[in-house]
Every structure is written in structure tokens, then in C-alpha cells.
Short mmCIF file of C-alpha atoms in Angstrom, two decimals:
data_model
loop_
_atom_site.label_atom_id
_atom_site.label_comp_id
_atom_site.label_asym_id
_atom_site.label_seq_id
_atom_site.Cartn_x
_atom_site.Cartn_y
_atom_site.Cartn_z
CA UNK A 1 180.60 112.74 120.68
CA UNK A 2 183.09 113.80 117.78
CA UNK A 3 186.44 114.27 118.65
CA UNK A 4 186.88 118.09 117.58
CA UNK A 5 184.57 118.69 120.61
CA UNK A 6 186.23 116.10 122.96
CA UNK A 7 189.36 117.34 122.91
CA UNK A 8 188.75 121.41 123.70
CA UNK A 9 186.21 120.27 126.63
CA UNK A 10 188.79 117.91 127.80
CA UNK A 11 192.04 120.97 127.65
CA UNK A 12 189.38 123.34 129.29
CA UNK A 13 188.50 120.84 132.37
CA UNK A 14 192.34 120.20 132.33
CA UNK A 15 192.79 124.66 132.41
CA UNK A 16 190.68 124.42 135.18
CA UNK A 17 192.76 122.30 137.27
CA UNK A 18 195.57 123.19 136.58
CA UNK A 19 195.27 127.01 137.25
CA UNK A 20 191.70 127.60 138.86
CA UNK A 21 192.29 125.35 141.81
CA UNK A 22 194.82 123.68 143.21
CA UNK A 23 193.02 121.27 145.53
CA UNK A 24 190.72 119.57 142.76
CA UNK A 25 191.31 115.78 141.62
CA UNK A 26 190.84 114.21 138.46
CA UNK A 27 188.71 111.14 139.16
CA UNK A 28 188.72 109.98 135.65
CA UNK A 29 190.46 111.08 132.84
CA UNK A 30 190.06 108.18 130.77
CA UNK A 31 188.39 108.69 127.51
CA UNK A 32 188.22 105.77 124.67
CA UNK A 33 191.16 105.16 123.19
CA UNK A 34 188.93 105.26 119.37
CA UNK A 35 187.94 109.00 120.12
CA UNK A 36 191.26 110.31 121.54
CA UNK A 37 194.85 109.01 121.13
CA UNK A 38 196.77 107.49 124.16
CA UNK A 39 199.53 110.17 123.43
CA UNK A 40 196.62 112.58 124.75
CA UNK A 41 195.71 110.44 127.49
CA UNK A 42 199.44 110.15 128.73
CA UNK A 43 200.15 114.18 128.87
CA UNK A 44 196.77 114.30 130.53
CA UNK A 45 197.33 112.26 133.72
CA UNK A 46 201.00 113.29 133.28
CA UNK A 47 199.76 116.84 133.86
CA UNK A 48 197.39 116.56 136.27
CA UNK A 49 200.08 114.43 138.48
CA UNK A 50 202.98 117.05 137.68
CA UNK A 51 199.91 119.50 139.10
CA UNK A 52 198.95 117.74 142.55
CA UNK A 53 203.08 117.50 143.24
CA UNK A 54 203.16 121.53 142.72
CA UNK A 55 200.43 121.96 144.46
CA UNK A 56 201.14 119.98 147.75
CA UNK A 57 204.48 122.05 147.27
CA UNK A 58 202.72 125.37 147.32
CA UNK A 59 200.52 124.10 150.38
CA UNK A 60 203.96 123.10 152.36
CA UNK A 61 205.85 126.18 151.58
CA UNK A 62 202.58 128.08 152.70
CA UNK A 63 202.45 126.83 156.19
CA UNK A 64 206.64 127.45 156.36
CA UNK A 65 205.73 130.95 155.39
CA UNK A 66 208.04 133.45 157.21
CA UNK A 67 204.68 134.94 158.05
CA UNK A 68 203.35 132.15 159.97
CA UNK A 69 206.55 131.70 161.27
CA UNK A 70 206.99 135.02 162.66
CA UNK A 71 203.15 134.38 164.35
CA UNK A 72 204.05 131.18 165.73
CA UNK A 73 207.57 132.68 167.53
CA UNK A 74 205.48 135.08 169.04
CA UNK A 75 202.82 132.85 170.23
CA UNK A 76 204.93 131.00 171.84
CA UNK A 77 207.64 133.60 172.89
CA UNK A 78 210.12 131.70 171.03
CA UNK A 79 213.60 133.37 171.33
CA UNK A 80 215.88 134.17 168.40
CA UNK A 81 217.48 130.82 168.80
CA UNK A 82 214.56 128.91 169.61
CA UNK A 83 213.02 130.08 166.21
CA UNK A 84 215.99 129.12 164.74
CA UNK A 85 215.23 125.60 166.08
CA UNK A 86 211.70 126.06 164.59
CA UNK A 87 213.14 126.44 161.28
CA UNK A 88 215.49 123.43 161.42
CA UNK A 89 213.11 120.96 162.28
CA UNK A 90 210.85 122.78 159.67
CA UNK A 91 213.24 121.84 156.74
CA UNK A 92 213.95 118.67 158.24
CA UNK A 93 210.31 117.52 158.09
CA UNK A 94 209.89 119.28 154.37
CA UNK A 95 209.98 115.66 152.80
CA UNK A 96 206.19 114.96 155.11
CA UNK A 97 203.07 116.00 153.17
CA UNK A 98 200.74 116.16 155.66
CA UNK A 99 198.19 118.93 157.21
CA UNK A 100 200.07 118.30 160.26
CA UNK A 101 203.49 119.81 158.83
CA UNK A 102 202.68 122.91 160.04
CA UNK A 103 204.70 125.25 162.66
CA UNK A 104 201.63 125.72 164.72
CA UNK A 105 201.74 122.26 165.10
CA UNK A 106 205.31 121.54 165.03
CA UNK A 107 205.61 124.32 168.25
CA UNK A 108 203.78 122.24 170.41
CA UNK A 109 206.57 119.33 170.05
CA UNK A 110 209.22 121.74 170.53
CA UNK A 111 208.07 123.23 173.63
CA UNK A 112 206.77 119.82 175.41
CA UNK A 113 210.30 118.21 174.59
CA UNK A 114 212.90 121.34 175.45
CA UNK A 115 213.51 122.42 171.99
CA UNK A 116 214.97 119.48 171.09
CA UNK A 117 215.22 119.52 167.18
CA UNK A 118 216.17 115.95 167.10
CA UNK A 119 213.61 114.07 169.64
CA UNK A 120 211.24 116.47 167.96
CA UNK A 121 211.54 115.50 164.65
CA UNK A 122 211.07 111.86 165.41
CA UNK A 123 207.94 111.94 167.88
CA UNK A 124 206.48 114.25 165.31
CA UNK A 125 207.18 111.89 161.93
CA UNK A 126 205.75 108.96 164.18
CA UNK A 127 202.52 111.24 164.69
CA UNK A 128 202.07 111.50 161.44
CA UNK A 129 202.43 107.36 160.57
CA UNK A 130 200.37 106.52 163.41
CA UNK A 131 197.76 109.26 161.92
CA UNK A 132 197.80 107.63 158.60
CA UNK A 133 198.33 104.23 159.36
CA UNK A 134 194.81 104.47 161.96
CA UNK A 135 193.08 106.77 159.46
CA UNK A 136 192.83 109.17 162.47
CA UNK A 137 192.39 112.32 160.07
CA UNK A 138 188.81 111.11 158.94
CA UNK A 139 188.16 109.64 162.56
CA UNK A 140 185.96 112.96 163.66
CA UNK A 141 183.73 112.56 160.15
CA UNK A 142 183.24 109.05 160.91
CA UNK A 143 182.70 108.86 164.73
CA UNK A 144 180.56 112.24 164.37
CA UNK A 145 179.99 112.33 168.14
CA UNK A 146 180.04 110.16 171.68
CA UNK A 147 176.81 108.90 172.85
CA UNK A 148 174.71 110.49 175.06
CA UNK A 149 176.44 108.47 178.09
CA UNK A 150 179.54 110.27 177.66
CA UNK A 151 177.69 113.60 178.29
CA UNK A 152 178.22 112.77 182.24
CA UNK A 153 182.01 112.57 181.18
CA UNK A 154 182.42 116.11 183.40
CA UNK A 155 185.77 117.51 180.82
CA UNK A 156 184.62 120.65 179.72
CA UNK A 157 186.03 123.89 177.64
CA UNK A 158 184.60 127.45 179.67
CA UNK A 159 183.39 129.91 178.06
CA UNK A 160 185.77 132.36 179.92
CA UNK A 161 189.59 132.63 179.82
CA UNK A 162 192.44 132.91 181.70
CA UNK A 163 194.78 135.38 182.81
CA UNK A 164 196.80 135.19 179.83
CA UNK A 165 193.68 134.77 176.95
CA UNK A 166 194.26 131.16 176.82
CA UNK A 167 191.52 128.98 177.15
CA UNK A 168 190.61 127.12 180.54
CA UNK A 169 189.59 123.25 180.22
CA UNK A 170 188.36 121.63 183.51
CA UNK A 171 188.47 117.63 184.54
CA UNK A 172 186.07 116.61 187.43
CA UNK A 173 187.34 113.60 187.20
CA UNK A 174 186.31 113.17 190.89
CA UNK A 175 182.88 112.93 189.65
CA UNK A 176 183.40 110.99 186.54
CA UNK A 177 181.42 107.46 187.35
CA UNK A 178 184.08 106.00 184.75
CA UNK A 179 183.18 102.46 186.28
CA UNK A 180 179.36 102.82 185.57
CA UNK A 181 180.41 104.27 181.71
CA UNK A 182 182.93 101.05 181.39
CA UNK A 183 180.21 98.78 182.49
CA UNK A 184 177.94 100.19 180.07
CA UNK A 185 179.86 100.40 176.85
CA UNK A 186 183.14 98.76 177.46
CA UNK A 187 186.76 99.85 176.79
CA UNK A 188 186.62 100.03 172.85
CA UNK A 189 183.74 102.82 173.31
CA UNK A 190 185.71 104.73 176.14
CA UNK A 191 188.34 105.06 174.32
CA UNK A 192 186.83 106.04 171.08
CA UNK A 193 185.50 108.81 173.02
CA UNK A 194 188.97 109.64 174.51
CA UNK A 195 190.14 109.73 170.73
CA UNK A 196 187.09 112.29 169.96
CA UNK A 197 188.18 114.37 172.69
CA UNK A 198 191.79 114.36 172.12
CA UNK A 199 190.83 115.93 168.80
CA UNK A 200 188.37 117.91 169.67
CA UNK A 201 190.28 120.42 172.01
CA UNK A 202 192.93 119.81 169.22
CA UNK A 203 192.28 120.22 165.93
CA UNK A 204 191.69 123.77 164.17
CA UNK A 205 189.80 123.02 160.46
CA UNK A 206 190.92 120.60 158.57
CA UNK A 207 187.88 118.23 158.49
CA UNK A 208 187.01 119.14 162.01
CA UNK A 209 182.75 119.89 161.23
CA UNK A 210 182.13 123.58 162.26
CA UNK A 211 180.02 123.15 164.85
CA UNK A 212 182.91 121.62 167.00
CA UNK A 213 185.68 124.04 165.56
CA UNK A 214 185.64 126.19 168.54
CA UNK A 215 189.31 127.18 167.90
CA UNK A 216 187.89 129.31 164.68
CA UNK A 217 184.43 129.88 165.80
CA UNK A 218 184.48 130.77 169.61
CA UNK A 219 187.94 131.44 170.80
CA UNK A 220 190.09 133.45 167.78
CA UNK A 221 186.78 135.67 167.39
CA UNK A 222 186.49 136.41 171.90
CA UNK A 223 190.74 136.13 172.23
CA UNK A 224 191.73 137.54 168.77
CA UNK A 225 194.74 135.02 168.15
CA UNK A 226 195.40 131.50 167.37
CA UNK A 227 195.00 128.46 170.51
CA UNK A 228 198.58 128.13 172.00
CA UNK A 229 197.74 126.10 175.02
CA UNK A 230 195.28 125.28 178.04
CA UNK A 231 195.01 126.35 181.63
CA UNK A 232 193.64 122.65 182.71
CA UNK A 233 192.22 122.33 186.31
CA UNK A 234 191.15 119.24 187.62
CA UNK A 235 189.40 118.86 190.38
CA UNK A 236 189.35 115.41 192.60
CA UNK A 237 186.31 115.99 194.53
CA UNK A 238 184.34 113.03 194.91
CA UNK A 239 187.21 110.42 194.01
CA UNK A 240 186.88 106.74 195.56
CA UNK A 241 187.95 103.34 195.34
CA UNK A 242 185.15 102.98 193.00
CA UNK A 243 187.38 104.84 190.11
CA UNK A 244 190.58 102.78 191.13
CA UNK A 245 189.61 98.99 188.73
CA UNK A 246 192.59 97.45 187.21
CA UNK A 247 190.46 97.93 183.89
CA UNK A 248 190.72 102.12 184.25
CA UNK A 249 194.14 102.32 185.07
CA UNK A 250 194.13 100.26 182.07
CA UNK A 251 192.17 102.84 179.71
CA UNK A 252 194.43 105.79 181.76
CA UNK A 253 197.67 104.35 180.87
CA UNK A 254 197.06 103.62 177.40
CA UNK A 255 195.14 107.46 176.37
CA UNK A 256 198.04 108.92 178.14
CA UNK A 257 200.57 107.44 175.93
CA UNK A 258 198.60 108.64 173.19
CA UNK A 259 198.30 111.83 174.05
CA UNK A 260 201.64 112.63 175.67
CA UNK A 261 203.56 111.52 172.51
CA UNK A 262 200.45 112.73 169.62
CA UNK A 263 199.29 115.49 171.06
CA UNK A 264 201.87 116.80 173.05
CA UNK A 265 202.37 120.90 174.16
CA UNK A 266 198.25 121.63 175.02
CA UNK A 267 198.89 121.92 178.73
CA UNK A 268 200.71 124.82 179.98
CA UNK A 269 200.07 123.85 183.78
CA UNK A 270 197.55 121.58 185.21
CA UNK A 271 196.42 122.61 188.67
CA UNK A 272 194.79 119.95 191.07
CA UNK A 273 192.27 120.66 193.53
CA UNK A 274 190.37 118.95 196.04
CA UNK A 275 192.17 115.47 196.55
CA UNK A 276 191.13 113.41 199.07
CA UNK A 277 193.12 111.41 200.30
CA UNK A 278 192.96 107.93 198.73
CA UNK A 279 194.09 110.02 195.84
CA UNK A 280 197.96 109.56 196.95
CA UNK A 281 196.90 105.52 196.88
CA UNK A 282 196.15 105.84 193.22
CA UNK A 283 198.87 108.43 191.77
CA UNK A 284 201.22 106.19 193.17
CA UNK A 285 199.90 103.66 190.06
CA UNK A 286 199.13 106.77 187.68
CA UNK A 287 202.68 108.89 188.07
CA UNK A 288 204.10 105.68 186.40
CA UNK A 289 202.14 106.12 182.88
CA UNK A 290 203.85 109.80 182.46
CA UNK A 291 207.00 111.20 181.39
CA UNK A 292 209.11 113.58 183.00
CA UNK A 293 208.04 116.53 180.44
CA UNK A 294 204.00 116.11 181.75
CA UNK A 295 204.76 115.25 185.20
CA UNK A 296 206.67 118.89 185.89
CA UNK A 297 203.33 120.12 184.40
CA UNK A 298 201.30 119.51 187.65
CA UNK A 299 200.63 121.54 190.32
CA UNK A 300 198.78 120.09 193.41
CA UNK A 301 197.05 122.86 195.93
CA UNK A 302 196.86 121.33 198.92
CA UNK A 303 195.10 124.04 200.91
CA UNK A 304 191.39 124.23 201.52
CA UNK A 305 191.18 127.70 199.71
CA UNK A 306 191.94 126.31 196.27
CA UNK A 307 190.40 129.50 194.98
CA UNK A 308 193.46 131.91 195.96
CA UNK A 309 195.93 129.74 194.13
CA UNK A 310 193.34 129.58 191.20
CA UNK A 311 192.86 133.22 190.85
CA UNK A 312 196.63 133.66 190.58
CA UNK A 313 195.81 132.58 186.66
CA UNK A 314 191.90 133.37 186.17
CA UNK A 315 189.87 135.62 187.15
CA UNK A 316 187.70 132.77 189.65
CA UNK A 317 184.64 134.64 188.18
CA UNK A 318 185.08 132.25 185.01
CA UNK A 319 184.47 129.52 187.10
CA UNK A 320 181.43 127.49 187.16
CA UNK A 321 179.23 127.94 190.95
CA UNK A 322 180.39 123.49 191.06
CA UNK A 323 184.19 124.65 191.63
CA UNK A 324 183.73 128.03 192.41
CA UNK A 325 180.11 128.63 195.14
CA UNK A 326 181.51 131.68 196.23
CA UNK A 327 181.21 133.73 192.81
CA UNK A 328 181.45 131.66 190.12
CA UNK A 329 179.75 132.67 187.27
CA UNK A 330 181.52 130.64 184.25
CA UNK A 331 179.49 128.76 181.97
CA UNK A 332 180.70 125.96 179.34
CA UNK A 333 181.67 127.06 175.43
CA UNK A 334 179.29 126.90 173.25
CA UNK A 335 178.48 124.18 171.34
CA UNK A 336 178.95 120.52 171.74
CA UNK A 337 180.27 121.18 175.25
CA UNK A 338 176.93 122.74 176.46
CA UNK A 339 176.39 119.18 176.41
CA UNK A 340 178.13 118.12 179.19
CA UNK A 341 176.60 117.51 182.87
CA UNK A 342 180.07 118.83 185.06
CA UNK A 343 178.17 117.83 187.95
CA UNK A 344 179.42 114.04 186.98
CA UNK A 345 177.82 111.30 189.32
CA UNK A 346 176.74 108.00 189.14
CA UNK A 347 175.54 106.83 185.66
CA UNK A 348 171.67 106.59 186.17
CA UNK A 349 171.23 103.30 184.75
CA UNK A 350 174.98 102.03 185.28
CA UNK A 351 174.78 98.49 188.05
#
């Protein structure tokens, strides 16, 4: 190809970069050194990376709208001061590129550590290295989804909400044969699936495949704002010495480090019902692997009628007939979590 025709398409692909979209990347501007000089060459790449620096500026400055952070405040009922707080730890934080920099996200830290700008700031920058330095933002494209096993893993999102529009998110872990699943697949599988959860009821775009982006495709459509936070109920029915192997308490103690500290602030409360009780044996190991912000988090209902104390926050209606015989009429949220069997029990083929 003659260079008089070289050079205009490579200024128009450059254009088009550089002003069309913001998000595209030059894979190879390279052209022989015989049909273009390297003083061309040079001003290219130095454009393009003067071009990704703007742009990742623009995308930061985007999120810190004062529109988003206006939403966010009132998500979260953030007080004049406390949005004040928000804004700190927003400039503080301006030096992280990362999807993650966001104030939806950066709310959730706030609010889980008592608007503390300073603890804040560091539990969220070591998010964001522990993120990068496991790859954990291509994790859901790679893992695509658990095996069918983890289908009797009884966590489910409901279809219905609570009192306040937020979403409710139940844990039978009563039922949950976790000792059949370990003996099955092991610890490295359990936990992979713990890490596909964890992001799951998490993450809002941003890679997540639409089919399991309920955040944009189920709830913001039925609720008509953003996810703040969960009502989370879990239920202990069914809970035996079978659950209580040195190995789980293992798997326990290690996701809930993980997700206290990297995805804090997705619990507002998190109401237990139906211990038994060999279920004091066992929180007396458990209690130990959380900090003082989750623990003030649960709520145990002792009484039989675990539905009054329930329907103080949900309608009981949006209950599924396992937790709720009397009336319940909930079903799970579409998609992948139509999947899951809530009625847990022992793995089929598990020894």
C-alpha cells in the first residue's frame, strides 16, 4: 500500500478513537517503519496513550458525579455530614482506577464500618488489590456457573420484597448437606462457588453476563431504584452434627473473611429462625470468625411463631410455603436462581 493512502486511513482510525469512543484500544499501531516515519509512529501511540489517561479520567469523574452522589446519599439516607464523609473518601481514593471506585460501592464500606473515612479508605484500596491481584473481575466470565451439585446449595434471591423495596435473600443452611457437597467436590470447588455467589448477589454490570444481572434486569425494573442492601433470613431447620466437620468451619471461616472485609454493607439485618438447639454448640466456634460490625447485624427469634417477627419487615406472603406453610406464596427470582432446590437435603449420591 502507498503511503499517501496509509497515512489518512491511519489519522481516520486514530479520529475514531480519539473522539468516537472512549473505551476502544489500539491493539497495534505499528506500521513499517519503510512506509511511515517513526516520528508518525511516536505521536500515534503517544496519542492514543494521552487518550486512554483522559478517558479513565472522564469515567472516574463520572461515577463522582454530584448526580450520583446526590442518588447514593439518598439511598442510603446519608446525612449532610455523612455525605460529606462520602466525598472525602471519594477524593481520597481519586488516584484508584478501577470499576469499583464508585460511590455506590464506596457506601457500602462506609455504612458497614461507622462512617469511618479512614478504616474505609484502607479496607476499600485492599479490595481493589486483592481484586486485581486474584483476577476476581473476570472470575464470573471464566467460572460461568457452579455445577449442578451446588443447585441443592438452598441460598436463594425471592422474587418478592421487603417492607422497605429491598430485596429478601434466604439461607436454609439447616438443610444445606454441605458435608455430602465437600465429599463430592472438595474445598477448592466449594469455595469457588462461594466466590460465584459472593458476586452474584453483588455485582451490577460490569462483566456480570445478563442473564445473572438481576440488579438491572429484575429488581431496578419491579423496585424502580438501585440495590442498597438485603433483608437475609436464615433459617436453621434441619441443622445437625453432620454440618459441624472441622473441614466446614474451615470453608465458613475463611468465605467470611472474604466477604466481611470485600463485600462488606449487603446485609441490613439478618434474622435467624428455627435453631435447634445444637446450634448454640456450633456458634460458639462460628461467632469467633466475625467482627463486631456483622455480629450486631443478627437477630435470633427464638419463639415458635417466627412468622410475627418476620412480617414486622415483609409481607410473609413473599415467603416460600418451606418457611412460610401458612400462606406463603413467594417464589425464587428469575433466572439462575430458579435453579435452586430450597428444600436442601442430603446430596443424592453424596456417601
Amino acid at each position: 500500500m502507498k503511503l499517501q493512502l496509509l497515512v489518512p486511513l491511519a489519522l481516520s482510525w486514530l479520529s475514531f478513537l480519539t473522539v468516537g469512543n472512549c473505551t476502544s484500544q489500539i491493539s497495534d499501531t505499528h506500521v513499517a517503519d519503510t512506509d511511515i516515519d517513526q516520528a508518525l509512529q511516536e505521536e500515534m501511540e503517544s496519542t492514543a496513550l494521552s487518550n486512554e489517561t483522559s478517558c479513565d479520567t472522564m469515567h472516574m469523574s463520572s461515577r463522582w458525579s454530584e448526580e450520583n452522589l446526590i442518588e447514593v446519599s439518598n439511598l442510603w439516607n446519608f446525612t449532610a455530614k455523612e455525605q460529606d464523609v462520602l466525598k472525602q473518601v471519594g477524593n481520597s481514593l481519586s488516584d484508584i482506577d478501577h470499576w469499583k471506585n464508585d460511590p455506590f460501592e464506596v457506601a457500602r464500606y462506609l455504612w458497614q464500618f461507622d462512617m469511618d473515612p479512614s478504616k474505609c479508605e484502607k479496607l476499600f484500596r485492599d479490595m481493589v488489590q486483592w481484586r486485581v491481584e486474584t483476577d476476581r473481575d473476570t472470575f464470573m466470565e471464566r467460572y460461568q456457573e457452579p455445577a449442578e451439585i451446588f443447585h441443592h446449595t438452598p441460598v436463594c434471591l425471592l422474587a418478592g420484597l421487603d417492607k422497605e423495596g429491598d430485596p429478601i435473600l434466604v439461607n436454609r443452611i439447616g438443610s444445606f448437606d454441605a458435608w455430602g457437597v465437600y465429599q463430592q467436590v472438595g474445598s477448592d470447588a466449594m469455595l469457588d462457588a462461594d466466590r460465584f455467589l459472593s458476586e452474584l448477589i453483588s455485582t451490577r454490570g460490569n462483566g456480570m453476563p445478563t442473564n445473572l444481572d438481576w440488579q438491572q434486569y429484575h429488581y431496578e425494573p419491579m423496585a424502580g431504584k438501585r440495590f442498597v442492601q438485603f433483608t437475609v433470613i436464615v433459617d436453621l431447620h434441619g441443622l445437625s452434627v453432620r454440618q459441624f466437620r472441622p473441614a466446614l468451619f474451615g470453608l465458613l471461616k475463611e468465605s467470611a473473611r472474604i466477604n466481611q472485609y470485600h463485600y462488606p454493607g449487603l446485609a441490613k439485618r439478618v434474622i435467624i429462625i428455627r435453631a435447634p438447639k445444637i446450634f448454640r454448640m456450633g456458634w460458639k466456634i462460628a461467632k469467633h470468625f466475625y467482627d463486631e460490625q456483622s455480629l450486631r447485624l443478627f437477630n435470633l427469634v427464638t419463639q415458635d411463631n417466627y412468622l410475627e417477627e418476620l412480617q414486622k419487615y415483609m409481607d410473609v406472603e413473599v415467603l416460600p410455603p418451606i418457611i412460610n406453610p401458612v400462606n406463603g406464596k413467594g417464589k425464587h427470582m428469575p433466572g439462575y436462581m430458579e435453579k435452586i432446590k430450597l428444600e436442601g437435603g442430603s446430596i443424592p449420591w453424596a456417601p
